[in-house]
mmCIF file of C-alpha atoms in Angstrom:
data_model
loop_
_atom_site.group_PDB
_atom_site.id
_atom_site.type_symbol
_atom_site.label_atom_id
_atom_site.label_comp_id
_atom_site.label_asym_id
_atom_site.label_seq_id
_atom_site.Cartn_x
_atom_site.Cartn_y
_atom_site.Cartn_z
ATOM 1 C CA MET A 153 19.934 -6.311 162.281
ATOM 2 C CA SER A 154 16.856 -8.209 163.531
ATOM 3 C CA GLU A 155 16.970 -10.402 160.415
ATOM 4 C CA GLN A 156 20.573 -11.424 161.039
ATOM 5 C CA VAL A 157 20.339 -12.672 164.607
ATOM 6 C CA PRO A 158 18.703 -15.893 165.863
ATOM 7 C CA ALA A 159 15.221 -15.823 167.334
ATOM 8 C CA ILE A 160 16.549 -17.255 170.613
ATOM 9 C CA GLU A 161 20.087 -17.432 171.997
ATOM 10 C CA VAL A 162 20.649 -19.117 175.356
ATOM 11 C CA ASP A 163 24.166 -19.395 176.818
ATOM 12 C CA GLY A 164 24.828 -21.053 180.166
ATOM 13 C CA LEU A 165 21.362 -20.069 181.366
ATOM 14 C CA THR A 166 20.803 -21.002 185.017
ATOM 15 C CA ARG A 167 18.027 -20.309 187.488
ATOM 16 C CA THR A 168 18.005 -21.346 191.130
ATOM 17 C CA PHE A 169 15.357 -20.926 193.818
ATOM 18 C CA LYS A 170 15.543 -21.067 197.586
ATOM 19 C CA VAL A 171 12.918 -23.429 198.981
ATOM 20 C CA ARG A 172 12.159 -23.686 202.690
ATOM 21 C CA ARG A 173 12.387 -27.168 204.162
ATOM 22 C CA ARG A 174 9.142 -28.496 205.563
ATOM 23 C CA GLY A 175 8.967 -27.882 209.285
ATOM 24 C CA SER A 176 12.209 -25.912 209.300
ATOM 25 C CA LEU A 177 13.476 -22.356 208.881
ATOM 26 C CA LEU A 178 16.354 -23.627 206.758
ATOM 27 C CA ARG A 179 16.235 -23.248 202.995
ATOM 28 C CA ASP A 180 17.585 -25.470 200.242
ATOM 29 C CA VAL A 181 18.796 -24.213 196.875
ATOM 30 C CA VAL A 182 16.894 -25.853 194.007
ATOM 31 C CA THR A 183 18.220 -25.560 190.472
ATOM 32 C CA ALA A 184 15.344 -25.317 187.973
ATOM 33 C CA VAL A 185 17.475 -24.563 184.891
ATOM 34 C CA ASP A 186 21.074 -25.737 184.916
ATOM 35 C CA ASP A 187 23.675 -24.289 182.507
ATOM 36 C CA MET A 188 21.355 -24.395 179.483
ATOM 37 C CA SER A 189 22.711 -23.442 176.036
ATOM 38 C CA PHE A 190 20.922 -23.596 172.681
ATOM 39 C CA THR A 191 20.025 -21.438 169.683
ATOM 40 C CA VAL A 192 16.783 -21.253 167.703
ATOM 41 C CA GLN A 193 17.132 -19.765 164.233
ATOM 42 C CA ARG A 194 14.446 -17.596 162.680
ATOM 43 C CA GLY A 195 11.680 -19.576 161.031
ATOM 44 C CA GLU A 196 12.376 -22.782 162.973
ATOM 45 C CA SER A 197 9.643 -24.739 164.747
ATOM 46 C CA VAL A 198 11.078 -26.269 167.915
ATOM 47 C CA GLY A 199 9.468 -28.523 170.496
ATOM 48 C CA TYR A 200 10.760 -28.030 174.049
ATOM 49 C CA ILE A 201 9.719 -31.084 176.045
ATOM 50 C CA GLY A 202 10.348 -32.725 179.385
ATOM 51 C CA ALA A 203 8.654 -34.051 182.498
ATOM 52 C CA ASN A 204 6.821 -31.798 184.946
ATOM 53 C CA GLY A 205 9.376 -29.781 186.889
ATOM 54 C CA ALA A 206 12.076 -30.248 184.238
ATOM 55 C CA GLY A 207 12.525 -26.482 183.840
ATOM 56 C CA LYS A 208 10.519 -25.716 180.684
ATOM 57 C CA SER A 209 8.269 -22.944 181.990
ATOM 58 C CA THR A 210 11.135 -21.418 183.976
ATOM 59 C CA THR A 211 13.172 -21.187 180.772
ATOM 60 C CA ILE A 212 10.305 -19.472 178.939
ATOM 61 C CA LYS A 213 9.850 -16.960 181.761
ATOM 62 C CA MET A 214 13.516 -15.990 181.456
ATOM 63 C CA LEU A 215 13.219 -15.738 177.665
ATOM 64 C CA ILE A 216 10.395 -13.199 177.955
ATOM 65 C CA GLY A 217 11.754 -11.224 180.914
ATOM 66 C CA ILE A 218 9.474 -12.423 183.717
ATOM 67 C CA LEU A 219 12.300 -14.118 185.643
ATOM 68 C CA VAL A 220 15.884 -12.973 186.139
ATOM 69 C CA PRO A 221 18.561 -15.611 185.379
ATOM 70 C CA SER A 222 20.789 -16.587 188.290
ATOM 71 C CA ASN A 223 23.635 -17.038 185.795
ATOM 72 C CA GLY A 224 24.222 -17.084 182.061
ATOM 73 C CA SER A 225 22.341 -15.078 179.456
ATOM 74 C CA ALA A 226 19.370 -15.157 177.111
ATOM 75 C CA ARG A 227 18.571 -13.018 174.095
ATOM 76 C CA THR A 228 15.206 -13.153 172.375
ATOM 77 C CA CYS A 229 14.816 -11.656 168.889
ATOM 78 C CA GLY A 230 18.224 -10.083 169.469
ATOM 79 C CA LEU A 231 17.022 -8.229 172.586
ATOM 80 C CA ASP A 232 17.792 -8.491 176.289
ATOM 81 C CA PRO A 233 14.493 -9.769 177.803
ATOM 82 C CA LEU A 234 15.024 -7.802 181.005
ATOM 83 C CA GLN A 235 16.472 -4.515 179.788
ATOM 84 C CA GLN A 236 14.363 -4.323 176.610
ATOM 85 C CA ARG A 237 11.178 -6.011 177.745
ATOM 86 C CA ARG A 238 8.772 -3.468 176.194
ATOM 87 C CA ARG A 239 10.447 -3.642 172.798
ATOM 88 C CA LEU A 240 10.464 -7.416 173.010
ATOM 89 C CA ALA A 241 6.737 -7.563 173.813
ATOM 90 C CA ARG A 242 5.979 -6.056 170.396
ATOM 91 C CA ARG A 243 7.958 -8.767 168.623
ATOM 92 C CA ILE A 244 6.791 -11.913 170.399
ATOM 93 C CA GLY A 245 3.496 -13.641 171.145
ATOM 94 C CA VAL A 246 3.103 -15.861 174.203
ATOM 95 C CA VAL A 247 0.334 -18.245 175.241
ATOM 96 C CA PHE A 248 0.339 -20.010 178.612
ATOM 97 C CA GLY A 249 -2.265 -22.774 178.628
ATOM 98 C CA GLN A 250 -3.397 -22.032 182.182
ATOM 99 C CA ARG A 251 -3.342 -18.209 181.981
ATOM 100 C CA SER A 252 -5.326 -15.728 179.922
ATOM 101 C CA GLN A 253 -4.385 -12.490 178.189
ATOM 102 C CA LEU A 254 -8.049 -11.799 177.403
ATOM 103 C CA TRP A 255 -10.424 -9.731 179.532
ATOM 104 C CA TRP A 256 -12.653 -12.221 181.335
ATOM 105 C CA ASP A 257 -15.872 -10.172 181.368
ATOM 106 C CA LEU A 258 -15.545 -8.596 177.919
ATOM 107 C CA PRO A 259 -16.585 -10.010 174.546
ATOM 108 C CA VAL A 260 -13.733 -11.472 172.521
ATOM 109 C CA ARG A 261 -13.913 -8.631 169.971
ATOM 110 C CA GLU A 262 -13.329 -6.012 172.686
ATOM 111 C CA SER A 263 -10.258 -7.844 173.983
ATOM 112 C CA PHE A 264 -8.832 -7.794 170.451
ATOM 113 C CA ALA A 265 -9.627 -4.082 170.124
ATOM 114 C CA ILE A 266 -7.799 -3.341 173.393
ATOM 115 C CA LEU A 267 -4.806 -5.455 172.386
ATOM 116 C CA GLY A 268 -4.652 -3.619 169.060
ATOM 117 C CA GLU A 269 -4.334 -0.353 170.976
ATOM 118 C CA ILE A 270 -1.742 -1.796 173.354
ATOM 119 C CA HIS A 271 0.414 -2.875 170.401
ATOM 120 C CA ARG A 272 -0.179 0.512 168.746
ATOM 121 C CA LEU A 273 -1.394 -1.043 165.526
ATOM 122 C CA PRO A 274 -2.843 1.338 162.926
ATOM 123 C CA LYS A 275 -6.626 0.946 162.965
ATOM 124 C CA ALA A 276 -6.760 -0.358 159.397
ATOM 125 C CA VAL A 277 -4.032 -2.932 160.112
ATOM 126 C CA ALA A 278 -5.697 -4.035 163.362
ATOM 127 C CA ARG A 279 -9.075 -4.387 161.658
ATOM 128 C CA GLN A 280 -7.678 -6.399 158.739
ATOM 129 C CA ARG A 281 -5.608 -8.698 160.956
ATOM 130 C CA THR A 282 -8.513 -9.202 163.380
ATOM 131 C CA GLU A 283 -10.867 -10.176 160.559
ATOM 132 C CA GLN A 284 -8.258 -12.566 159.159
ATOM 133 C CA LEU A 285 -7.688 -14.307 162.502
ATOM 134 C CA SER A 286 -11.405 -14.459 163.279
ATOM 135 C CA GLU A 287 -12.027 -16.247 159.996
ATOM 136 C CA GLN A 288 -9.045 -18.609 160.152
ATOM 137 C CA LEU A 289 -9.735 -19.622 163.751
ATOM 138 C CA ASP A 290 -13.544 -19.839 163.328
ATOM 139 C CA MET A 291 -14.178 -17.268 166.057
ATOM 140 C CA GLY A 292 -17.160 -15.608 164.366
ATOM 141 C CA GLU A 293 -19.721 -17.707 166.224
ATOM 142 C CA TYR A 294 -18.555 -16.406 169.613
ATOM 143 C CA TRP A 295 -17.033 -13.069 168.620
ATOM 144 C CA ASN A 296 -19.509 -11.131 170.797
ATOM 145 C CA THR A 297 -19.496 -13.625 173.672
ATOM 146 C CA PRO A 298 -17.797 -12.741 176.981
ATOM 147 C CA VAL A 299 -14.597 -14.721 177.455
ATOM 148 C CA ARG A 300 -15.871 -16.308 180.673
ATOM 149 C CA GLN A 301 -18.650 -18.046 178.706
ATOM 150 C CA LEU A 302 -16.370 -19.688 176.153
ATOM 151 C CA SER A 303 -15.558 -23.377 176.083
ATOM 152 C CA LEU A 304 -11.915 -24.314 176.623
ATOM 153 C CA GLY A 305 -11.409 -24.949 172.910
ATOM 154 C CA GLN A 306 -12.965 -21.627 171.959
ATOM 155 C CA ARG A 307 -10.880 -19.739 174.516
ATOM 156 C CA MET A 308 -7.612 -21.316 173.367
ATOM 157 C CA ARG A 309 -8.340 -20.358 169.760
ATOM 158 C CA ALA A 310 -8.991 -16.820 170.947
ATOM 159 C CA GLU A 311 -5.809 -16.812 173.063
ATOM 160 C CA ILE A 312 -3.648 -17.888 170.125
ATOM 161 C CA GLY A 313 -5.359 -15.375 167.861
ATOM 162 C CA ALA A 314 -4.687 -12.630 170.414
ATOM 163 C CA ALA A 315 -1.013 -13.641 170.645
ATOM 164 C CA LEU A 316 -0.721 -13.368 166.848
ATOM 165 C CA LEU A 317 -2.678 -10.129 166.421
ATOM 166 C CA HIS A 318 0.474 -8.013 166.035
ATOM 167 C CA SER A 319 2.130 -10.587 163.711
ATOM 168 C CA PRO A 320 5.030 -11.414 166.058
ATOM 169 C CA GLU A 321 8.351 -12.790 164.844
ATOM 170 C CA LEU A 322 8.370 -15.439 167.579
ATOM 171 C CA LEU A 323 5.407 -17.372 168.970
ATOM 172 C CA ILE A 324 5.911 -19.179 172.289
ATOM 173 C CA LEU A 325 3.214 -21.670 173.242
ATOM 174 C CA ASP A 326 3.253 -23.299 176.673
ATOM 175 C CA GLU A 327 0.816 -26.249 176.775
ATOM 176 C CA PRO A 328 -1.628 -24.639 174.292
ATOM 177 C CA THR A 329 -3.752 -27.780 173.736
ATOM 178 C CA ILE A 330 -4.007 -28.989 177.331
ATOM 179 C CA GLY A 331 -7.527 -30.239 178.044
ATOM 180 C CA LEU A 332 -8.745 -29.843 174.451
ATOM 181 C CA ASP A 333 -10.715 -32.477 172.577
ATOM 182 C CA VAL A 334 -9.323 -34.144 169.456
ATOM 183 C CA LEU A 335 -11.171 -31.862 167.015
ATOM 184 C CA SER A 336 -10.071 -28.663 168.776
ATOM 185 C CA LYS A 337 -6.454 -29.852 168.799
ATOM 186 C CA GLN A 338 -6.589 -30.625 165.093
ATOM 187 C CA ARG A 339 -8.032 -27.196 164.267
ATOM 188 C CA LEU A 340 -5.275 -25.430 166.189
ATOM 189 C CA ARG A 341 -2.541 -27.533 164.613
ATOM 190 C CA GLU A 342 -3.811 -26.885 161.086
ATOM 191 C CA PHE A 343 -4.025 -23.154 161.767
ATOM 192 C CA LEU A 344 -0.488 -22.970 163.187
ATOM 193 C CA ILE A 345 0.935 -24.852 160.208
ATOM 194 C CA ALA A 346 -0.781 -22.427 157.803
ATOM 195 C CA GLU A 347 0.234 -19.354 159.836
ATOM 196 C CA ARG A 348 3.886 -20.338 159.857
ATOM 197 C CA ALA A 349 3.828 -21.128 156.146
ATOM 198 C CA GLU A 350 2.401 -17.688 155.363
ATOM 199 C CA HIS A 351 4.378 -15.517 157.771
ATOM 200 C CA GLY A 352 7.536 -17.521 158.529
ATOM 201 C CA THR A 353 6.832 -17.255 162.273
ATOM 202 C CA THR A 354 9.339 -18.906 164.597
ATOM 203 C CA LEU A 355 7.664 -21.360 166.973
ATOM 204 C CA LEU A 356 8.807 -22.585 170.390
ATOM 205 C CA LEU A 357 6.343 -25.115 171.755
ATOM 206 C CA THR A 358 6.238 -26.835 175.141
ATOM 207 C CA THR A 359 3.670 -29.574 175.524
ATOM 208 C CA HIS A 360 2.984 -33.003 176.985
ATOM 209 C CA ASP A 361 0.977 -33.885 173.875
ATOM 210 C CA MET A 362 3.450 -35.588 171.588
ATOM 211 C CA GLY A 363 0.965 -35.285 168.730
ATOM 212 C CA ASP A 364 1.639 -31.530 168.827
ATOM 213 C CA ILE A 365 5.379 -32.104 168.565
ATOM 214 C CA GLU A 366 5.099 -34.650 165.757
ATOM 215 C CA ARG A 367 2.840 -32.440 163.624
ATOM 216 C CA LEU A 368 4.215 -28.980 164.340
ATOM 217 C CA CYS A 369 7.938 -29.252 165.064
ATOM 218 C CA GLN A 370 10.995 -29.866 162.891
ATOM 219 C CA ARG A 371 13.351 -30.062 165.856
ATOM 220 C CA VAL A 372 13.051 -31.129 169.460
ATOM 221 C CA LEU A 373 14.878 -30.113 172.632
ATOM 222 C CA VAL A 374 14.502 -32.487 175.582
ATOM 223 C CA VAL A 375 15.184 -31.073 179.031
ATOM 224 C CA ASP A 376 15.789 -33.312 182.038
ATOM 225 C CA HIS A 377 16.194 -31.859 185.552
ATOM 226 C CA GLY A 378 17.049 -28.451 184.117
ATOM 227 C CA ARG A 379 19.694 -29.730 181.697
ATOM 228 C CA LEU A 380 19.488 -30.195 177.961
ATOM 229 C CA ALA A 381 19.381 -33.957 177.354
ATOM 230 C CA TYR A 382 18.867 -33.931 173.586
ATOM 231 C CA ASP A 383 18.856 -31.456 170.684
ATOM 232 C CA GLY A 384 17.976 -32.738 167.218
ATOM 233 C CA SER A 385 15.274 -34.294 165.044
ATOM 234 C CA LEU A 386 12.499 -36.643 166.154
ATOM 235 C CA PRO A 387 13.911 -39.597 164.176
ATOM 236 C CA GLY A 388 17.311 -38.848 165.690
ATOM 237 C CA LEU A 389 15.791 -38.917 169.168
ATOM 238 C CA ALA A 390 14.370 -42.369 168.529
ATOM 239 C CA ALA A 391 17.748 -43.583 167.232
ATOM 240 C CA THR A 392 19.520 -42.151 170.293
ATOM 241 C CA VAL A 393 17.731 -44.518 172.657
ATOM 242 C CA ASP A 394 17.912 -47.564 170.351
ATOM 243 C CA THR A 395 14.142 -47.917 170.171
ATOM 244 C CA ARG A 396 12.938 -51.158 168.628
ATOM 245 C CA ARG A 397 10.486 -51.263 165.743
ATOM 246 C CA ILE A 398 7.378 -53.431 165.821
ATOM 247 C CA LEU A 399 6.544 -55.625 162.822
ATOM 248 C CA GLN A 400 2.897 -56.734 162.647
ATOM 249 C CA ILE A 401 2.446 -59.796 160.414
ATOM 250 C CA ASP A 402 -0.784 -61.334 159.093
ATOM 251 C CA LEU A 403 -0.357 -65.014 158.256
ATOM 252 C CA ALA A 404 -2.253 -67.223 155.807
ATOM 253 C CA GLU A 405 -3.371 -69.741 158.447
ATOM 254 C CA PRO A 406 -3.282 -70.212 162.222
ATOM 255 C CA THR A 407 0.323 -70.527 163.332
ATOM 256 C CA ALA A 408 2.105 -71.247 166.596
ATOM 257 C CA ASP A 409 3.851 -68.294 168.210
ATOM 258 C CA LEU A 410 6.905 -67.289 166.182
ATOM 259 C CA THR A 411 9.359 -67.620 169.045
ATOM 260 C CA GLY A 412 13.039 -68.459 168.791
ATOM 261 C CA LEU A 413 13.716 -66.177 165.832
ATOM 262 C CA GLY A 414 17.262 -64.905 165.461
ATOM 263 C CA THR A 415 16.194 -61.577 163.964
ATOM 264 C CA ALA A 416 13.229 -60.598 166.146
ATOM 265 C CA THR A 417 11.442 -61.175 169.448
ATOM 266 C CA HIS A 418 7.839 -62.401 169.577
ATOM 267 C CA LEU A 419 5.550 -60.003 171.478
ATOM 268 C CA ASP A 420 2.004 -61.348 171.126
ATOM 269 C CA SER A 421 -0.441 -63.199 168.882
ATOM 270 C CA LYS A 422 -4.132 -62.852 168.009
ATOM 271 C CA GLY A 423 -6.706 -65.005 166.246
ATOM 272 C CA ASP A 424 -4.979 -68.327 166.874
ATOM 273 C CA GLY A 425 -1.742 -66.879 165.566
ATOM 274 C CA LEU A 426 -3.133 -65.369 162.361
ATOM 275 C CA ARG A 427 -1.769 -61.983 163.446
ATOM 276 C CA GLN A 428 1.513 -61.724 165.333
ATOM 277 C CA ARG A 429 3.691 -58.850 166.494
ATOM 278 C CA LEU A 430 7.480 -59.029 166.487
ATOM 279 C CA ALA A 431 10.029 -56.529 167.836
ATOM 280 C CA PHE A 432 13.342 -55.997 166.064
ATOM 281 C CA ASP A 433 16.348 -53.691 166.258
ATOM 282 C CA PRO A 434 16.603 -51.681 162.999
ATOM 283 C CA LYS A 435 20.299 -51.043 163.646
ATOM 284 C CA ARG A 436 21.022 -54.755 163.662
ATOM 285 C CA VAL A 437 18.625 -56.283 161.131
ATOM 286 C CA THR A 438 16.375 -55.171 158.270
ATOM 287 C CA VAL A 439 12.691 -55.872 157.665
ATOM 288 C CA PRO A 440 13.490 -58.199 154.707
ATOM 289 C CA GLN A 441 15.771 -60.240 156.983
ATOM 290 C CA VAL A 442 13.004 -60.649 159.568
ATOM 291 C CA LEU A 443 10.485 -61.445 156.840
ATOM 292 C CA ALA A 444 12.758 -64.075 155.300
ATOM 293 C CA GLU A 445 13.081 -65.886 158.627
ATOM 294 C CA VAL A 446 9.321 -65.727 159.244
ATOM 295 C CA SER A 447 8.526 -66.890 155.699
ATOM 296 C CA ALA A 448 10.578 -70.027 156.284
ATOM 297 C CA ARG A 449 8.042 -71.019 158.961
ATOM 298 C CA ALA A 450 4.731 -69.602 157.675
ATOM 299 C CA GLU A 451 3.095 -67.930 154.666
ATOM 300 C CA VAL A 452 2.857 -64.150 155.104
ATOM 301 C CA ARG A 453 -0.247 -62.405 153.748
ATOM 302 C CA ASP A 454 0.385 -58.823 154.919
ATOM 303 C CA LEU A 455 2.626 -56.783 157.191
ATOM 304 C CA SER A 456 2.981 -53.306 158.691
ATOM 305 C CA ILE A 457 5.604 -51.516 160.775
ATOM 306 C CA GLU A 458 4.730 -49.626 163.961
ATOM 307 C CA GLU A 459 7.036 -46.694 164.676
ATOM 308 C CA PRO A 460 7.722 -46.000 168.371
ATOM 309 C CA GLY A 461 5.578 -43.375 170.075
ATOM 310 C CA ILE A 462 7.414 -40.249 171.183
ATOM 311 C CA GLU A 463 6.263 -40.758 174.790
ATOM 312 C CA GLU A 464 8.075 -44.084 174.805
ATOM 313 C CA VAL A 465 11.192 -42.551 173.268
ATOM 314 C CA VAL A 466 11.344 -39.773 175.865
ATOM 315 C CA ARG A 467 10.700 -42.226 178.711
ATOM 316 C CA LYS A 468 13.624 -44.352 177.575
ATOM 317 C CA LEU A 469 15.847 -41.300 177.244
ATOM 318 C CA TYR A 470 15.091 -40.348 180.862
ATOM 319 C CA ALA A 471 15.648 -43.908 182.039
ATOM 320 C CA ARG A 472 18.998 -44.076 180.277
ATOM 321 C CA ARG A 473 20.178 -40.904 182.052
ATOM 322 C CA VAL A 474 19.293 -42.117 185.536
ATOM 323 C CA PRO A 475 22.464 -43.385 187.294
#
């Protein structure tokens, strides 16, 4: 049955909190997650993004049984997160960027040994999986080092390895690369891509690093004030907010600013006009149309197109939803 049901099913999920007013005994009801509904199929990689306080972490806590929904329902790997929390724990892996599942004063290897016992893995299976993860995540150099002495990048690799020790069906990562340097982020991304390719692991990722979303996720869910604002692909998200494309043009000789074009808007110029940037709406005009109009005024040597950054796309989506 577990192979026939989605990895995540959320229907009308709602969570409210009572918050005391400052300087008063009265309490206000705050809605963190508001009538949320979506489904994640097995094997999907889904980015779950939104501003701070949008309801992302609250949703995850209800998916894994830490919080009780105020209304609606959630099923994770076909199980009720509250009523079947122990069974669910053996089928999911969770990493919270600011919290640790490792034992602070113990070497990394001992934390893995304890987790193997907790998940009741046969010793041979635990040993093989531990060796595999240690190699793939380059943990050998600090395998015998207490967790408290690890760098942030080393600890996050160990945290993700620990979450995957029992080969879960679903991996939930909440801000896994926060505070990491570029190299550490790249290592984690490459590992997660390889892990999913080998095991077919379902991934639900929340992050403020849009590089994570672009490289790891096939689908994105955008949450805004507890409500689902968008569900679809990254290119579809960009199209939803009518994001302009940027055309960078290198010209054969210094040229006055290319203003007054009917197909594009001049943004800026460099090198006495040798390089200019133009913005255009891909729904209204094509690159050849812009190029034809530019070529009538100057000789073009080279060009490139800048796709919109995801941060910009999400910002515009939020702005569009504000009354």
